[in-house]
Amino acid sequence: MPEAVLLNNVDHHDLRVIQARGARYGDDQMLAPTFFGEFRELQAHYPIVFQKTADGGFRSLALLGLRRDENLFLERDETGGERWDARYLPMSIERLPFLIGIADEEPMIHIDLDHPRVVRGGSQGEALFLEHGGNTAFLQRVVSLLRALHEGLRDEAGFIEALRRCDLLEPFSLDLSLDEHTQHRVSGFHCIDEDKLRDLGAADLHALKQAGHLEAIYMAIASLSRLRDVIERLSRRHAAGR
């Protein structure tokens, strides 16, 4: 279980956070939670899909892989380690091991002390606090990132509600043949129903546009062109026996 605690410069003055990428640091994730305000950056690299939640709603996700606990954007580098093979890192991945928690009814920065990126002392990783007080540039970047993620996820409810009100989400599945003996099915996700989008009336389209949702919808549609890249990554990995 994560040990998330409120970050402070007394108890955590010597903490450092490793920035290298790899499965050993928890990057072996098939899905990255996201929000409609991030779609512009994501759509150039990852398919954006929607998944039902336990409470009957939906959440937006960047699809990083096609099998559980597999991130197809983690590639071996020339040193035998791993690197992230895309120019943009989803915010929900980049923010780790930090998270927003509530302290005294206010959102505050917390850190998961059990996360594999967290180390104490030494020279490995990025320092959080300056020697004589104050935040490092790295921690200031984390603060901005968490604020954007917190506000984006807060506003995401309105976007999802708009999609549901206009009945714009439809389920989809993928049936892949990795070789003559190996079949793989991807299911449990939804995408934008383009036919229903085209049939929307002027009032609904205007409401989506005014809320800033229409652009995000088109970004989500465009992102599905990246499915071919993800499938090719899986095929290469399967052929290599990984």
XYZ file of C-alpha atoms in Angstrom:
242
model
C 0.000 0.000 0.000
C 1.264 3.536 -0.757
C 2.466 5.559 2.225
C 1.243 8.997 1.169
C 2.178 11.768 3.579
C 1.998 15.545 3.501
C 5.256 16.848 2.024
C 7.286 19.196 4.211
C 10.861 20.499 4.201
C 11.667 19.259 7.716
C 10.884 15.561 7.531
C 11.689 15.326 3.834
C 14.629 17.695 3.411
C 16.856 14.916 2.086
C 14.375 13.212 -0.235
C 15.249 12.884 -3.896
C 13.111 11.622 -6.785
C 14.512 9.488 -9.598
C 13.431 10.677 -13.040
C 14.577 7.708 -15.142
C 11.811 5.723 -16.860
C 11.160 2.007 -16.616
C 8.984 -0.794 -15.298
C 11.057 -0.873 -12.103
C 9.798 2.650 -11.372
C 6.131 1.803 -11.863
C 5.832 2.883 -15.500
C 4.504 -0.499 -16.674
C 0.955 0.842 -16.873
C -1.479 0.018 -19.684
C -3.616 3.102 -18.971
C -2.989 6.689 -17.918
C -5.946 8.647 -16.475
C -6.343 11.996 -18.177
C -8.786 14.891 -18.719
C -10.127 16.737 -21.733
C -7.767 19.674 -21.318
C -4.790 17.372 -21.942
C -6.162 15.820 -25.134
C -4.317 18.206 -27.478
C -0.909 17.067 -26.221
C -1.883 13.402 -25.911
C -3.526 12.882 -29.293
C -0.272 13.126 -31.229
C 1.117 10.081 -29.411
C -1.554 7.963 -27.708
C -5.098 6.762 -28.421
C -7.620 8.372 -26.064
C -10.421 6.107 -24.881
C -13.149 6.123 -22.246
C -13.884 3.476 -19.626
C -16.881 2.906 -17.386
C -16.294 3.464 -13.683
C -17.690 1.556 -10.725
C -20.225 4.312 -10.014
C -21.670 4.114 -13.526
C -19.821 7.089 -14.955
C -16.841 7.232 -17.321
C -13.226 8.296 -17.172
C -10.860 9.444 -19.911
C -7.703 7.404 -20.483
C -4.583 7.458 -22.611
C -3.991 3.951 -23.949
C -0.336 3.036 -23.380
C -0.634 -0.688 -24.054
C -3.000 -3.448 -25.111
C -2.284 -5.959 -22.339
C -2.556 -5.538 -18.596
C 0.545 -4.134 -16.865
C 2.282 -3.537 -20.198
C 3.381 -0.136 -21.433
C 4.331 -0.337 -25.102
C 6.023 3.069 -24.921
C 8.767 1.698 -22.690
C 11.643 0.696 -24.962
C 15.082 -0.732 -24.289
C 17.880 1.781 -24.693
C 21.458 1.248 -25.803
C 22.649 0.728 -22.218
C 20.172 -2.072 -21.521
C 17.906 0.187 -19.498
C 14.563 1.621 -20.536
C 13.362 4.891 -21.994
C 9.959 6.417 -22.748
C 9.498 6.383 -26.507
C 7.249 9.421 -26.963
C 7.893 13.147 -26.743
C 4.998 13.795 -24.368
C 4.535 12.147 -20.966
C 0.954 11.980 -19.607
C 0.565 14.169 -16.531
C -0.765 11.321 -14.391
C 2.471 9.426 -15.084
C 4.832 12.392 -14.825
C 3.503 13.474 -11.407
C 4.472 10.228 -9.637
C 5.363 9.818 -6.758
C 3.469 12.996 -5.869
C -0.265 13.377 -5.439
C -2.816 15.857 -4.226
C -4.270 15.158 -0.808
C -6.601 17.156 1.402
C -5.163 18.733 4.539
C -7.295 21.139 6.594
C -9.860 21.012 3.775
C -7.304 22.357 1.291
C -5.530 20.465 -1.531
C -1.899 19.945 -0.578
C 1.093 18.124 -2.047
C 1.620 14.613 -0.690
C 4.339 12.121 -1.560
C 4.290 8.329 -1.585
C 7.328 7.401 0.502
C 7.089 3.767 -0.640
C 7.278 4.631 -4.325
C 10.377 3.196 -6.070
C 11.327 6.649 -7.345
C 11.829 8.003 -3.818
C 15.311 7.817 -2.271
C 16.916 9.521 0.701
C 20.177 11.375 0.377
C 22.947 10.676 -2.101
C 23.189 12.154 -5.575
C 20.695 9.991 -7.435
C 17.524 11.750 -8.533
C 16.239 15.304 -8.161
C 16.345 17.149 -4.846
C 13.075 18.665 -3.595
C 14.390 21.372 -1.281
C 17.314 23.779 -1.428
C 20.048 23.371 1.160
C 19.187 26.608 2.960
C 15.429 26.530 2.433
C 12.963 26.914 -0.377
C 11.815 24.638 -3.165
C 14.039 23.480 -5.999
C 13.063 24.195 -9.599
C 12.101 20.528 -9.865
C 9.592 20.784 -7.013
C 8.213 24.034 -8.415
C 7.561 22.159 -11.658
C 5.797 19.417 -9.689
C 3.586 22.017 -7.977
C 2.484 23.429 -11.348
C 1.900 19.949 -12.742
C -0.221 18.837 -9.779
C -2.265 22.030 -9.896
C -3.025 21.532 -13.591
C -3.893 17.876 -13.028
C -6.079 18.620 -10.002
C -8.013 21.359 -11.788
C -8.293 19.314 -14.977
C -9.694 16.254 -13.229
C -12.090 18.496 -11.298
C -13.453 19.928 -14.569
C -13.550 16.517 -16.248
C -16.952 15.693 -14.707
C -18.632 18.366 -16.836
C -17.032 17.012 -20.003
C -18.115 13.441 -19.299
C -21.623 14.603 -18.445
C -21.796 16.455 -21.789
C -20.740 13.306 -23.668
C -23.382 11.257 -21.891
C -26.099 13.875 -22.352
C -25.463 13.861 -26.100
C -25.118 10.050 -26.129
C -21.711 10.319 -27.801
C -19.966 7.304 -26.258
C -20.060 3.906 -27.940
C -18.267 0.677 -26.942
C -15.539 -0.712 -29.180
C -13.257 -3.733 -29.213
C -10.183 -4.880 -31.128
C -9.442 -8.421 -32.253
C -5.755 -8.818 -33.043
C -3.898 -11.714 -34.642
C -0.315 -11.529 -33.420
C 0.638 -14.714 -35.284
C -1.141 -17.800 -36.576
C -1.394 -19.213 -33.057
C -1.927 -16.082 -30.938
C -5.101 -14.043 -30.850
C -5.667 -11.075 -28.552
C -8.859 -9.158 -27.822
C -8.998 -5.640 -26.398
C -12.372 -4.678 -24.938
C -14.029 -2.714 -22.154
C -13.482 0.723 -23.690
C -15.618 3.351 -25.378
C -14.875 5.934 -28.050
C -16.722 8.884 -29.605
C -19.666 7.882 -31.806
C -18.918 9.933 -34.915
C -22.311 9.273 -36.520
C -24.139 10.681 -33.503
C -21.750 13.627 -33.387
C -22.587 14.455 -37.008
C -26.305 14.227 -36.226
C -26.221 16.616 -33.276
C -28.426 19.680 -33.544
C -27.167 23.243 -33.558
C -28.041 23.844 -29.896
C -26.068 20.840 -28.658
C -23.080 21.682 -30.859
C -23.119 25.280 -29.632
C -23.241 24.146 -26.003
C -20.275 21.802 -26.543
C -18.319 24.546 -28.262
C -19.047 27.146 -25.579
C -17.903 24.760 -22.848
C -14.637 24.028 -24.664
C -15.668 20.406 -25.152
C -16.068 20.253 -28.922
C -12.360 20.662 -29.638
C -11.540 17.928 -27.117
C -14.039 15.606 -28.800
C -12.304 16.057 -32.150
C -8.930 15.521 -30.483
C -10.174 12.224 -29.034
C -11.405 11.134 -32.464
C -8.103 12.087 -34.100
C -6.146 10.207 -31.446
C -7.557 6.864 -32.576
C -5.261 7.058 -35.592
C -2.504 6.245 -33.079
C -4.018 2.783 -32.528
C -2.070 1.511 -35.522
C 1.180 2.575 -33.887
C 0.256 0.851 -30.614
C -0.695 -2.350 -32.460
C 2.605 -2.287 -34.353
C 4.483 -1.864 -31.090
C 2.708 -4.920 -29.664
C 3.440 -6.942 -32.805
C 7.133 -6.102 -32.647
C 7.293 -6.991 -28.984
C 5.476 -10.293 -29.582
C 7.780 -11.161 -32.479
C 10.778 -10.508 -30.228
C 9.349 -12.901 -27.641
C 8.782 -10.249 -24.981
